PDB file of C-alpha atoms in Angstrom:
ATOM      1  CA  UNK A  13      -7.787 -14.890  12.080  1.00 36.00           C
ATOM      2  CA  UNK A  14     -10.048 -17.740  13.078  1.00 35.00           C
ATOM      3  CA  UNK A  15     -13.169 -15.726  13.895  1.00 39.00           C
ATOM      4  CA  UNK A  16     -12.859 -13.494  10.914  1.00 45.00           C
ATOM      5  CA  UNK A  17     -16.057 -12.303   9.302  1.00 51.00           C
ATOM      6  CA  UNK A  18     -14.224 -10.740   6.422  1.00 77.00           C
ATOM      7  CA  UNK A  19     -13.176 -14.051   4.859  1.00 84.00           C
ATOM      8  CA  UNK A  20     -15.359 -16.293   2.768  1.00 92.00           C
ATOM      9  CA  UNK A  21     -14.199 -19.799   1.971  1.00 96.00           C
ATOM     10  CA  UNK A  22     -14.382 -20.611  -1.731  1.00 98.00           C
ATOM     11  CA  UNK A  23     -15.451 -23.989  -3.039  1.00 98.00           C
ATOM     12  CA  UNK A  24     -13.325 -25.985  -5.474  1.00 97.00           C
ATOM     13  CA  UNK A  25     -15.153 -24.774  -8.566  1.00 97.00           C
ATOM     14  CA  UNK A  26     -14.868 -21.123  -7.551  1.00 98.00           C
ATOM     15  CA  UNK A  27     -11.172 -21.646  -6.849  1.00 98.00           C
ATOM     16  CA  UNK A  28     -10.495 -23.193 -10.248  1.00 97.00           C
ATOM     17  CA  UNK A  29     -12.450 -20.477 -12.040  1.00 97.00           C
ATOM     18  CA  UNK A  30     -10.345 -17.802 -10.331  1.00 98.00           C
ATOM     19  CA  UNK A  31      -7.080 -19.665 -10.940  1.00 97.00           C
ATOM     20  CA  UNK A  32      -7.845 -19.799 -14.644  1.00 96.00           C
ATOM     21  CA  UNK A  33      -8.010 -15.985 -14.744  1.00 96.00           C
ATOM     22  CA  UNK A  34      -4.405 -15.266 -13.765  1.00 96.00           C
ATOM     23  CA  UNK A  35      -1.155 -16.092 -15.584  1.00 94.00           C
ATOM     24  CA  UNK A  36       1.201 -16.213 -12.599  1.00 95.00           C
ATOM     25  CA  UNK A  37       1.279 -18.091  -9.304  1.00 97.00           C
ATOM     26  CA  UNK A  38       3.868 -19.193  -6.776  1.00 98.00           C
ATOM     27  CA  UNK A  39       5.269 -22.664  -6.162  1.00 98.00           C
ATOM     28  CA  UNK A  40       5.844 -23.279  -2.459  1.00 98.00           C
ATOM     29  CA  UNK A  41       8.257 -26.034  -1.536  1.00 97.00           C
ATOM     30  CA  UNK A  42      11.246 -26.957   0.589  1.00 94.00           C
ATOM     31  CA  UNK A  43      14.812 -26.342  -0.524  1.00 92.00           C
ATOM     32  CA  UNK A  44      17.685 -27.535   1.645  1.00 90.00           C
ATOM     33  CA  UNK A  45      15.288 -27.870   4.576  1.00 90.00           C
ATOM     34  CA  UNK A  46      14.134 -24.243   4.252  1.00 93.00           C
ATOM     35  CA  UNK A  47      10.767 -22.970   3.019  1.00 95.00           C
ATOM     36  CA  UNK A  48      11.083 -21.692  -0.545  1.00 96.00           C
ATOM     37  CA  UNK A  49       8.771 -19.902  -2.957  1.00 97.00           C
ATOM     38  CA  UNK A  50       9.102 -19.091  -6.640  1.00 96.00           C
ATOM     39  CA  UNK A  51       6.733 -17.082  -8.862  1.00 94.00           C
ATOM     40  CA  UNK A  52       6.061 -18.804 -12.182  1.00 93.00           C
ATOM     41  CA  UNK A  53       3.604 -18.551 -15.020  1.00 93.00           C
ATOM     42  CA  UNK A  54       1.330 -21.554 -15.367  1.00 96.00           C
ATOM     43  CA  UNK A  55      -1.737 -23.020 -16.969  1.00 96.00           C
ATOM     44  CA  UNK A  56      -4.434 -25.391 -15.781  1.00 97.00           C
ATOM     45  CA  UNK A  57      -4.792 -28.779 -17.421  1.00 96.00           C
ATOM     46  CA  UNK A  58      -8.158 -30.362 -18.178  1.00 92.00           C
ATOM     47  CA  UNK A  59      -8.131 -32.262 -14.868  1.00 94.00           C
ATOM     48  CA  UNK A  60      -7.428 -29.003 -12.981  1.00 95.00           C
ATOM     49  CA  UNK A  61      -3.816 -29.865 -12.277  1.00 98.00           C
ATOM     50  CA  UNK A  62      -1.347 -26.980 -12.458  1.00 98.00           C
ATOM     51  CA  UNK A  63       1.211 -27.083 -15.275  1.00 98.00           C
ATOM     52  CA  UNK A  64       4.589 -25.350 -15.266  1.00 97.00           C
ATOM     53  CA  UNK A  65       7.358 -25.356 -17.861  1.00 96.00           C
ATOM     54  CA  UNK A  66      10.999 -25.107 -16.933  1.00 94.00           C
ATOM     55  CA  UNK A  67      14.468 -26.471 -17.691  1.00 93.00           C
ATOM     56  CA  UNK A  68      15.177 -30.143 -17.030  1.00 94.00           C
ATOM     57  CA  UNK A  69      18.265 -29.170 -15.053  1.00 93.00           C
ATOM     58  CA  UNK A  70      16.663 -26.450 -12.959  1.00 93.00           C
ATOM     59  CA  UNK A  71      16.810 -26.209  -9.194  1.00 93.00           C
ATOM     60  CA  UNK A  72      13.019 -26.270  -9.198  1.00 95.00           C
ATOM     61  CA  UNK A  73      12.870 -29.692 -10.862  1.00 96.00           C
ATOM     62  CA  UNK A  74      15.412 -31.100  -8.413  1.00 96.00           C
ATOM     63  CA  UNK A  75      13.472 -29.736  -5.446  1.00 96.00           C
ATOM     64  CA  UNK A  76       9.895 -30.627  -6.338  1.00 97.00           C
ATOM     65  CA  UNK A  77       9.848 -33.764  -8.508  1.00 97.00           C
ATOM     66  CA  UNK A  78       7.873 -36.394  -6.641  1.00 98.00           C
ATOM     67  CA  UNK A  79       7.058 -34.334  -3.544  1.00 97.00           C
ATOM     68  CA  UNK A  80       3.968 -32.542  -2.284  1.00 98.00           C
ATOM     69  CA  UNK A  81       4.074 -28.807  -2.941  1.00 98.00           C
ATOM     70  CA  UNK A  82       1.652 -25.919  -2.702  1.00 98.00           C
ATOM     71  CA  UNK A  83       0.816 -23.559  -5.528  1.00 98.00           C
ATOM     72  CA  UNK A  84      -0.723 -20.190  -4.712  1.00 98.00           C
ATOM     73  CA  UNK A  85      -2.281 -17.471  -6.821  1.00 98.00           C
ATOM     74  CA  UNK A  86      -4.089 -14.374  -5.730  1.00 97.00           C
ATOM     75  CA  UNK A  87      -5.460 -11.024  -6.763  1.00 96.00           C
ATOM     76  CA  UNK A  88      -5.467  -8.524  -3.931  1.00 93.00           C
ATOM     77  CA  UNK A  89      -6.445  -4.897  -4.227  1.00 90.00           C
ATOM     78  CA  UNK A  90      -4.787  -2.828  -1.536  1.00 85.00           C
ATOM     79  CA  UNK A  91      -7.012   0.193  -2.085  1.00 86.00           C
ATOM     80  CA  UNK A  92     -10.153  -1.721  -1.180  1.00 86.00           C
ATOM     81  CA  UNK A  93      -8.436  -4.351   0.988  1.00 86.00           C
ATOM     82  CA  UNK A  94     -10.236  -7.014  -0.949  1.00 91.00           C
ATOM     83  CA  UNK A  95      -9.458  -9.868  -3.288  1.00 95.00           C
ATOM     84  CA  UNK A  96      -8.992 -13.611  -3.331  1.00 97.00           C
ATOM     85  CA  UNK A  97      -6.340 -16.254  -2.791  1.00 97.00           C
ATOM     86  CA  UNK A  98      -6.330 -19.877  -3.942  1.00 98.00           C
ATOM     87  CA  UNK A  99      -3.943 -22.665  -2.927  1.00 98.00           C
ATOM     88  CA  UNK A 100      -3.561 -25.987  -4.725  1.00 98.00           C
ATOM     89  CA  UNK A 101      -1.718 -28.650  -2.733  1.00 98.00           C
ATOM     90  CA  UNK A 102      -0.570 -31.890  -4.278  1.00 98.00           C
ATOM     91  CA  UNK A 103       2.249 -33.994  -5.607  1.00 98.00           C
ATOM     92  CA  UNK A 104       4.492 -32.396  -8.228  1.00 98.00           C
ATOM     93  CA  UNK A 105       5.843 -34.609 -10.966  1.00 98.00           C
ATOM     94  CA  UNK A 106       7.963 -34.048 -14.036  1.00 98.00           C
ATOM     95  CA  UNK A 107       6.083 -35.355 -17.043  1.00 97.00           C
ATOM     96  CA  UNK A 108       8.142 -38.117 -18.628  1.00 96.00           C
ATOM     97  CA  UNK A 109       5.544 -39.634 -20.963  1.00 97.00           C
ATOM     98  CA  UNK A 110       6.564 -38.511 -24.502  1.00 97.00           C
ATOM     99  CA  UNK A 111       2.958 -38.386 -25.762  1.00 97.00           C
ATOM    100  CA  UNK A 112       1.914 -36.205 -22.856  1.00 96.00           C
ATOM    101  CA  UNK A 113       5.009 -34.043 -23.277  1.00 96.00           C
ATOM    102  CA  UNK A 114       4.173 -33.562 -26.921  1.00 95.00           C
ATOM    103  CA  UNK A 115       0.573 -32.626 -26.125  1.00 96.00           C
ATOM    104  CA  UNK A 116       1.720 -30.052 -23.574  1.00 95.00           C
ATOM    105  CA  UNK A 117       4.295 -28.642 -25.975  1.00 93.00           C
ATOM    106  CA  UNK A 118       1.306 -27.642 -28.079  1.00 92.00           C
ATOM    107  CA  UNK A 119      -1.288 -26.807 -25.442  1.00 91.00           C
ATOM    108  CA  UNK A 120       0.563 -26.298 -22.165  1.00 91.00           C
ATOM    109  CA  UNK A 121       2.179 -23.184 -20.740  1.00 92.00           C
ATOM    110  CA  UNK A 122       5.129 -21.671 -22.496  1.00 85.00           C
ATOM    111  CA  UNK A 123       7.876 -20.248 -20.323  1.00 79.00           C
ATOM    112  CA  UNK A 124       8.527 -16.535 -20.078  1.00 78.00           C
ATOM    113  CA  UNK A 125      12.189 -17.332 -19.863  1.00 76.00           C
ATOM    114  CA  UNK A 126      14.561 -19.031 -22.287  1.00 77.00           C
ATOM    115  CA  UNK A 127      14.450 -22.701 -21.294  1.00 82.00           C
ATOM    116  CA  UNK A 128      16.985 -25.406 -22.184  1.00 81.00           C
ATOM    117  CA  UNK A 129      15.655 -28.972 -22.400  1.00 90.00           C
ATOM    118  CA  UNK A 130      12.149 -27.917 -21.487  1.00 93.00           C
ATOM    119  CA  UNK A 131      10.163 -30.154 -19.183  1.00 96.00           C
ATOM    120  CA  UNK A 132       6.662 -29.822 -17.823  1.00 97.00           C
ATOM    121  CA  UNK A 133       5.855 -30.166 -14.146  1.00 98.00           C
ATOM    122  CA  UNK A 134       2.363 -31.206 -13.148  1.00 98.00           C
ATOM    123  CA  UNK A 135       1.023 -30.368  -9.687  1.00 98.00           C
ATOM    124  CA  UNK A 136      -1.974 -32.569  -8.927  1.00 98.00           C
ATOM    125  CA  UNK A 137      -4.966 -30.640  -7.589  1.00 98.00           C
ATOM    126  CA  UNK A 138      -5.414 -33.017  -4.663  1.00 97.00           C
ATOM    127  CA  UNK A 139      -6.504 -30.256  -2.296  1.00 97.00           C
ATOM    128  CA  UNK A 140      -7.871 -26.939  -3.547  1.00 98.00           C
ATOM    129  CA  UNK A 141      -8.680 -24.239  -1.013  1.00 97.00           C
ATOM    130  CA  UNK A 142      -9.369 -20.570  -1.352  1.00 97.00           C
ATOM    131  CA  UNK A 143     -10.853 -17.578   0.256  1.00 95.00           C
ATOM    132  CA  UNK A 144     -12.308 -14.295  -0.712  1.00 95.00           C
ATOM    133  CA  UNK A 145     -11.320 -11.261   1.300  1.00 88.00           C
ATOM    134  CA  UNK A 146     -14.370  -9.061   1.233  1.00 85.00           C
ATOM    135  CA  UNK A 147     -12.714  -6.069   2.873  1.00 68.00           C
ATOM    136  CA  UNK A 148     -13.827  -4.259   5.972  1.00 57.00           C
ATOM    137  CA  UNK A 149     -12.187  -0.851   5.795  1.00 52.00           C
ATOM    138  CA  UNK A 150     -12.012   0.909   9.111  1.00 48.00           C
ATOM    139  CA  UNK A 151     -11.735  -2.249  11.168  1.00 44.00           C
ATOM    140  CA  UNK A 152      -8.675  -4.024  12.478  1.00 40.00           C
TER     141      UNK A 152
ATOM    142  CA  UNK B   1      16.124 -21.928 -15.261  1.00 36.00           C
ATOM    143  CA  UNK B   2      19.778 -22.059 -14.262  1.00 35.00           C
ATOM    144  CA  UNK B   3      21.262 -20.465 -17.391  1.00 39.00           C
ATOM    145  CA  UNK B   4      18.672 -17.794 -17.671  1.00 45.00           C
ATOM    146  CA  UNK B   5      19.762 -14.469 -19.075  1.00 51.00           C
ATOM    147  CA  UNK B   6      16.434 -12.895 -18.336  1.00 77.00           C
ATOM    148  CA  UNK B   7      16.910 -12.869 -14.563  1.00 84.00           C
ATOM    149  CA  UNK B   8      18.981 -10.394 -12.638  1.00 93.00           C
ATOM    150  CA  UNK B   9      19.795 -11.094  -8.999  1.00 96.00           C
ATOM    151  CA  UNK B  10      18.983  -8.171  -6.728  1.00 98.00           C
ATOM    152  CA  UNK B  11      21.172  -7.162  -3.807  1.00 98.00           C
ATOM    153  CA  UNK B  12      19.814  -6.794  -0.287  1.00 97.00           C
ATOM    154  CA  UNK B  13      19.301  -3.041  -0.537  1.00 97.00           C
ATOM    155  CA  UNK B  14      17.415  -3.323  -3.830  1.00 98.00           C
ATOM    156  CA  UNK B  15      15.271  -6.077  -2.326  1.00 98.00           C
ATOM    157  CA  UNK B  16      14.350  -4.023   0.731  1.00 97.00           C
ATOM    158  CA  UNK B  17      13.570  -0.950  -1.361  1.00 97.00           C
ATOM    159  CA  UNK B  18      11.171  -3.012  -3.501  1.00 98.00           C
ATOM    160  CA  UNK B  19       9.596  -4.723  -0.482  1.00 97.00           C
ATOM    161  CA  UNK B  20       8.830  -1.330   1.035  1.00 96.00           C
ATOM    162  CA  UNK B  21       6.765  -0.435  -2.055  1.00 96.00           C
ATOM    163  CA  UNK B  22       4.089  -3.119  -1.702  1.00 96.00           C
ATOM    164  CA  UNK B  23       1.483  -3.651   1.022  1.00 94.00           C
ATOM    165  CA  UNK B  24       0.954  -7.407   0.653  1.00 95.00           C
ATOM    166  CA  UNK B  25       3.201 -10.454   0.684  1.00 97.00           C
ATOM    167  CA  UNK B  26       2.898 -14.158   1.382  1.00 98.00           C
ATOM    168  CA  UNK B  27       4.060 -16.106   4.418  1.00 98.00           C
ATOM    169  CA  UNK B  28       5.386 -19.522   3.428  1.00 98.00           C
ATOM    170  CA  UNK B  29       5.533 -22.145   6.150  1.00 97.00           C
ATOM    171  CA  UNK B  30       4.679 -25.720   7.041  1.00 94.00           C
ATOM    172  CA  UNK B  31       1.288 -26.720   8.422  1.00 92.00           C
ATOM    173  CA  UNK B  32       0.695 -30.296   9.463  1.00 90.00           C
ATOM    174  CA  UNK B  33       3.736 -31.386   7.477  1.00 90.00           C
ATOM    175  CA  UNK B  34       2.415 -29.772   4.285  1.00 93.00           C
ATOM    176  CA  UNK B  35       3.677 -26.641   2.538  1.00 95.00           C
ATOM    177  CA  UNK B  36       1.387 -23.709   3.283  1.00 96.00           C
ATOM    178  CA  UNK B  37       1.147 -20.133   2.072  1.00 97.00           C
ATOM    179  CA  UNK B  38      -0.948 -17.194   3.227  1.00 96.00           C
ATOM    180  CA  UNK B  39      -1.181 -13.692   1.740  1.00 94.00           C
ATOM    181  CA  UNK B  40      -0.986 -10.973   4.391  1.00 93.00           C
ATOM    182  CA  UNK B  41      -0.395  -7.258   4.552  1.00 93.00           C
ATOM    183  CA  UNK B  42       2.818  -6.278   6.269  1.00 96.00           C
ATOM    184  CA  UNK B  43       5.283  -3.546   7.014  1.00 96.00           C
ATOM    185  CA  UNK B  44       9.054  -3.425   7.342  1.00 97.00           C
ATOM    186  CA  UNK B  45      10.597  -2.547  10.677  1.00 96.00           C
ATOM    187  CA  UNK B  46      13.668  -0.335  11.015  1.00 92.00           C
ATOM    188  CA  UNK B  47      15.988  -3.368  11.034  1.00 94.00           C
ATOM    189  CA  UNK B  48      14.348  -4.655   7.820  1.00 95.00           C
ATOM    190  CA  UNK B  49      12.450  -7.443   9.560  1.00 98.00           C
ATOM    191  CA  UNK B  50       8.947  -8.141   8.268  1.00 98.00           C
ATOM    192  CA  UNK B  51       6.053  -7.324  10.618  1.00 98.00           C
ATOM    193  CA  UNK B  52       2.613  -8.929  10.500  1.00 97.00           C
ATOM    194  CA  UNK B  53      -0.390  -8.384  12.753  1.00 96.00           C
ATOM    195  CA  UNK B  54      -2.847 -11.158  13.511  1.00 94.00           C
ATOM    196  CA  UNK B  55      -4.912 -12.761  16.280  1.00 93.00           C
ATOM    197  CA  UNK B  56      -3.110 -14.387  19.191  1.00 94.00           C
ATOM    198  CA  UNK B  57      -5.171 -17.535  18.673  1.00 93.00           C
ATOM    199  CA  UNK B  58      -4.728 -17.793  14.910  1.00 93.00           C
ATOM    200  CA  UNK B  59      -3.538 -20.862  13.051  1.00 93.00           C
ATOM    201  CA  UNK B  60      -0.733 -18.739  11.664  1.00 95.00           C
ATOM    202  CA  UNK B  61       0.672 -17.965  15.116  1.00 96.00           C
ATOM    203  CA  UNK B  62       0.544 -21.624  16.096  1.00 96.00           C
ATOM    204  CA  UNK B  63       2.310 -22.650  12.896  1.00 96.00           C
ATOM    205  CA  UNK B  64       5.094 -20.083  12.667  1.00 97.00           C
ATOM    206  CA  UNK B  65       6.079 -18.921  16.153  1.00 97.00           C
ATOM    207  CA  UNK B  66       9.735 -19.806  16.657  1.00 98.00           C
ATOM    208  CA  UNK B  67      10.331 -21.446  13.291  1.00 97.00           C
ATOM    209  CA  UNK B  68      12.059 -20.371  10.087  1.00 98.00           C
ATOM    210  CA  UNK B  69       9.616 -19.185   7.436  1.00 98.00           C
ATOM    211  CA  UNK B  70       9.863 -17.455   4.074  1.00 98.00           C
ATOM    212  CA  UNK B  71       8.063 -14.275   3.160  1.00 98.00           C
ATOM    213  CA  UNK B  72       7.608 -13.418  -0.507  1.00 98.00           C
ATOM    214  CA  UNK B  73       6.411 -10.316  -2.307  1.00 98.00           C
ATOM    215  CA  UNK B  74       6.410  -9.571  -6.003  1.00 97.00           C
ATOM    216  CA  UNK B  75       5.126  -7.319  -8.722  1.00 96.00           C
ATOM    217  CA  UNK B  76       4.796  -9.112 -12.028  1.00 93.00           C
ATOM    218  CA  UNK B  77       3.348  -7.629 -15.182  1.00 90.00           C
ATOM    219  CA  UNK B  78       1.998 -10.330 -17.440  1.00 85.00           C
ATOM    220  CA  UNK B  79       1.710  -8.056 -20.457  1.00 86.00           C
ATOM    221  CA  UNK B  80       5.450  -7.383 -20.542  1.00 86.00           C
ATOM    222  CA  UNK B  81       6.488 -10.592 -18.770  1.00 86.00           C
ATOM    223  CA  UNK B  82       8.577  -8.540 -16.413  1.00 91.00           C
ATOM    224  CA  UNK B  83       8.721  -7.635 -12.754  1.00 95.00           C
ATOM    225  CA  UNK B  84      10.475  -8.587  -9.555  1.00 97.00           C
ATOM    226  CA  UNK B  85      10.233 -11.025  -6.690  1.00 97.00           C
ATOM    227  CA  UNK B  86      11.827 -10.795  -3.250  1.00 98.00           C
ATOM    228  CA  UNK B  87      12.036 -13.501  -0.573  1.00 98.00           C
ATOM    229  CA  UNK B  88      12.955 -12.904   3.073  1.00 98.00           C
ATOM    230  CA  UNK B  89      13.865 -16.060   4.992  1.00 98.00           C
ATOM    231  CA  UNK B  90      14.247 -16.070   8.756  1.00 98.00           C
ATOM    232  CA  UNK B  91      12.870 -16.996  12.132  1.00 98.00           C
ATOM    233  CA  UNK B  92       9.327 -15.862  12.897  1.00 98.00           C
ATOM    234  CA  UNK B  93       8.550 -14.845  16.448  1.00 98.00           C
ATOM    235  CA  UNK B  94       5.512 -13.468  18.200  1.00 98.00           C
ATOM    236  CA  UNK B  95       6.477 -10.238  19.922  1.00 97.00           C
ATOM    237  CA  UNK B  96       5.933 -10.649  23.651  1.00 96.00           C
ATOM    238  CA  UNK B  97       7.799  -7.601  24.965  1.00 97.00           C
ATOM    239  CA  UNK B  98       5.091  -5.123  26.063  1.00 97.00           C
ATOM    240  CA  UNK B  99       7.153  -2.046  25.162  1.00 97.00           C
ATOM    241  CA  UNK B 100       7.801  -3.372  21.694  1.00 96.00           C
ATOM    242  CA  UNK B 101       4.158  -4.368  21.320  1.00 96.00           C
ATOM    243  CA  UNK B 102       3.115  -0.866  22.297  1.00 95.00           C
ATOM    244  CA  UNK B 103       5.517   0.698  19.804  1.00 96.00           C
ATOM    245  CA  UNK B 104       4.213  -1.507  17.004  1.00 95.00           C
ATOM    246  CA  UNK B 105       0.609  -0.764  17.949  1.00 93.00           C
ATOM    247  CA  UNK B 106       1.435   2.811  16.979  1.00 92.00           C
ATOM    248  CA  UNK B 107       3.869   2.319  14.111  1.00 92.00           C
ATOM    249  CA  UNK B 108       3.467  -1.279  12.917  1.00 91.00           C
ATOM    250  CA  UNK B 109       1.088  -2.744  10.364  1.00 92.00           C
ATOM    251  CA  UNK B 110      -2.579  -2.693  11.068  1.00 85.00           C
ATOM    252  CA  UNK B 111      -4.580  -5.727   9.985  1.00 80.00           C
ATOM    253  CA  UNK B 112      -7.045  -5.595   7.135  1.00 79.00           C
ATOM    254  CA  UNK B 113      -9.200  -7.995   9.092  1.00 76.00           C
ATOM    255  CA  UNK B 114     -10.904  -7.706  12.469  1.00 77.00           C
ATOM    256  CA  UNK B 115      -8.390  -9.145  14.922  1.00 82.00           C
ATOM    257  CA  UNK B 116      -9.047 -10.372  18.453  1.00 81.00           C
ATOM    258  CA  UNK B 117      -6.152 -10.124  20.923  1.00 90.00           C
ATOM    259  CA  UNK B 118      -3.831  -8.685  18.304  1.00 93.00           C
ATOM    260  CA  UNK B 119      -0.252  -9.826  18.277  1.00 96.00           C
ATOM    261  CA  UNK B 120       2.637  -8.885  16.057  1.00 97.00           C
ATOM    262  CA  UNK B 121       4.825 -11.448  14.345  1.00 98.00           C
ATOM    263  CA  UNK B 122       8.348 -10.487  13.392  1.00 98.00           C
ATOM    264  CA  UNK B 123      10.178 -12.344  10.618  1.00 98.00           C
ATOM    265  CA  UNK B 124      13.897 -11.684  10.892  1.00 98.00           C
ATOM    266  CA  UNK B 125      15.516 -10.711   7.591  1.00 98.00           C
ATOM    267  CA  UNK B 126      18.299 -13.260   7.985  1.00 97.00           C
ATOM    268  CA  UNK B 127      18.440 -14.012   4.270  1.00 97.00           C
ATOM    269  CA  UNK B 128      17.095 -11.610   1.664  1.00 98.00           C
ATOM    270  CA  UNK B 129      17.136 -12.666  -1.973  1.00 97.00           C
ATOM    271  CA  UNK B 130      15.423 -11.311  -5.018  1.00 97.00           C
ATOM    272  CA  UNK B 131      15.439 -11.171  -8.729  1.00 95.00           C
ATOM    273  CA  UNK B 132      14.291  -8.943 -11.467  1.00 95.00           C
ATOM    274  CA  UNK B 133      12.623 -10.530 -14.465  1.00 88.00           C
ATOM    275  CA  UNK B 134      13.600  -8.341 -17.346  1.00 85.00           C
ATOM    276  CA  UNK B 135      11.312  -9.970 -19.871  1.00 68.00           C
ATOM    277  CA  UNK B 136      12.267 -11.522 -23.166  1.00 57.00           C
ATOM    278  CA  UNK B 137       9.074 -11.549 -25.214  1.00 52.00           C
ATOM    279  CA  UNK B 138       9.157 -13.996 -28.050  1.00 48.00           C
ATOM    280  CA  UNK B 139      11.512 -16.426 -26.347  1.00 44.00           C
ATOM    281  CA  UNK B 140      10.754 -19.587 -24.364  1.00 40.00           C
TER     282      UNK B 140
END
């Protein structure tokens, strides 16, 4: 899709503004040497990092703590073949600082699921890329 | 999320039935040693493999041809905190057989974007997993 007129690259600020509009994204990581992806609800922290909440003993924590992951969110309208997609790439880390944990317990994302021994995972927004799909019906 | 009552695992047939309902999913792969994810429209072939259409010279082709990738689709309703997610994991391969290419030019996915030197990518449905999120408002 390299010479595609129908894409527009989004700058970091546009990406973060769009990310803040949606409640759910997808963590992309490696599990047992295979590509893996998991939809999760999230929120953005003040420094634009992505925050997730899950169980301390979850597979997700085991797989992503300390490694670089991607986090994707999008809104795509099939009828008009238009929309946007944003990807945050950066190191994921379980938050171990009790003060930070306490702050996020008040202000961070809650989980949609029952969670035992809740922990927060922060994905640093080291690289933020996105694109708008402007839609060119009739082509392709 | 290991002891989560709010998830139900879906069997292969349920997964494929749900996949067939949506036009867009996300290819999950590795690009320059980093996790990468790209939303694309797709269709399912008769053997349940996932079919994409893109440019022969695209970054996606370079990154995924001959390697194991994941392909995810979902429908998640934030208001009710419910929905489903399906992941197909298998080898991706650019289709080089001219007869097969011709068949897919008639029956396969078209691209939403202008495509030069169109090729089809097949992702074998070697592993198909999915889950339904039944929603437990008020918990978490």
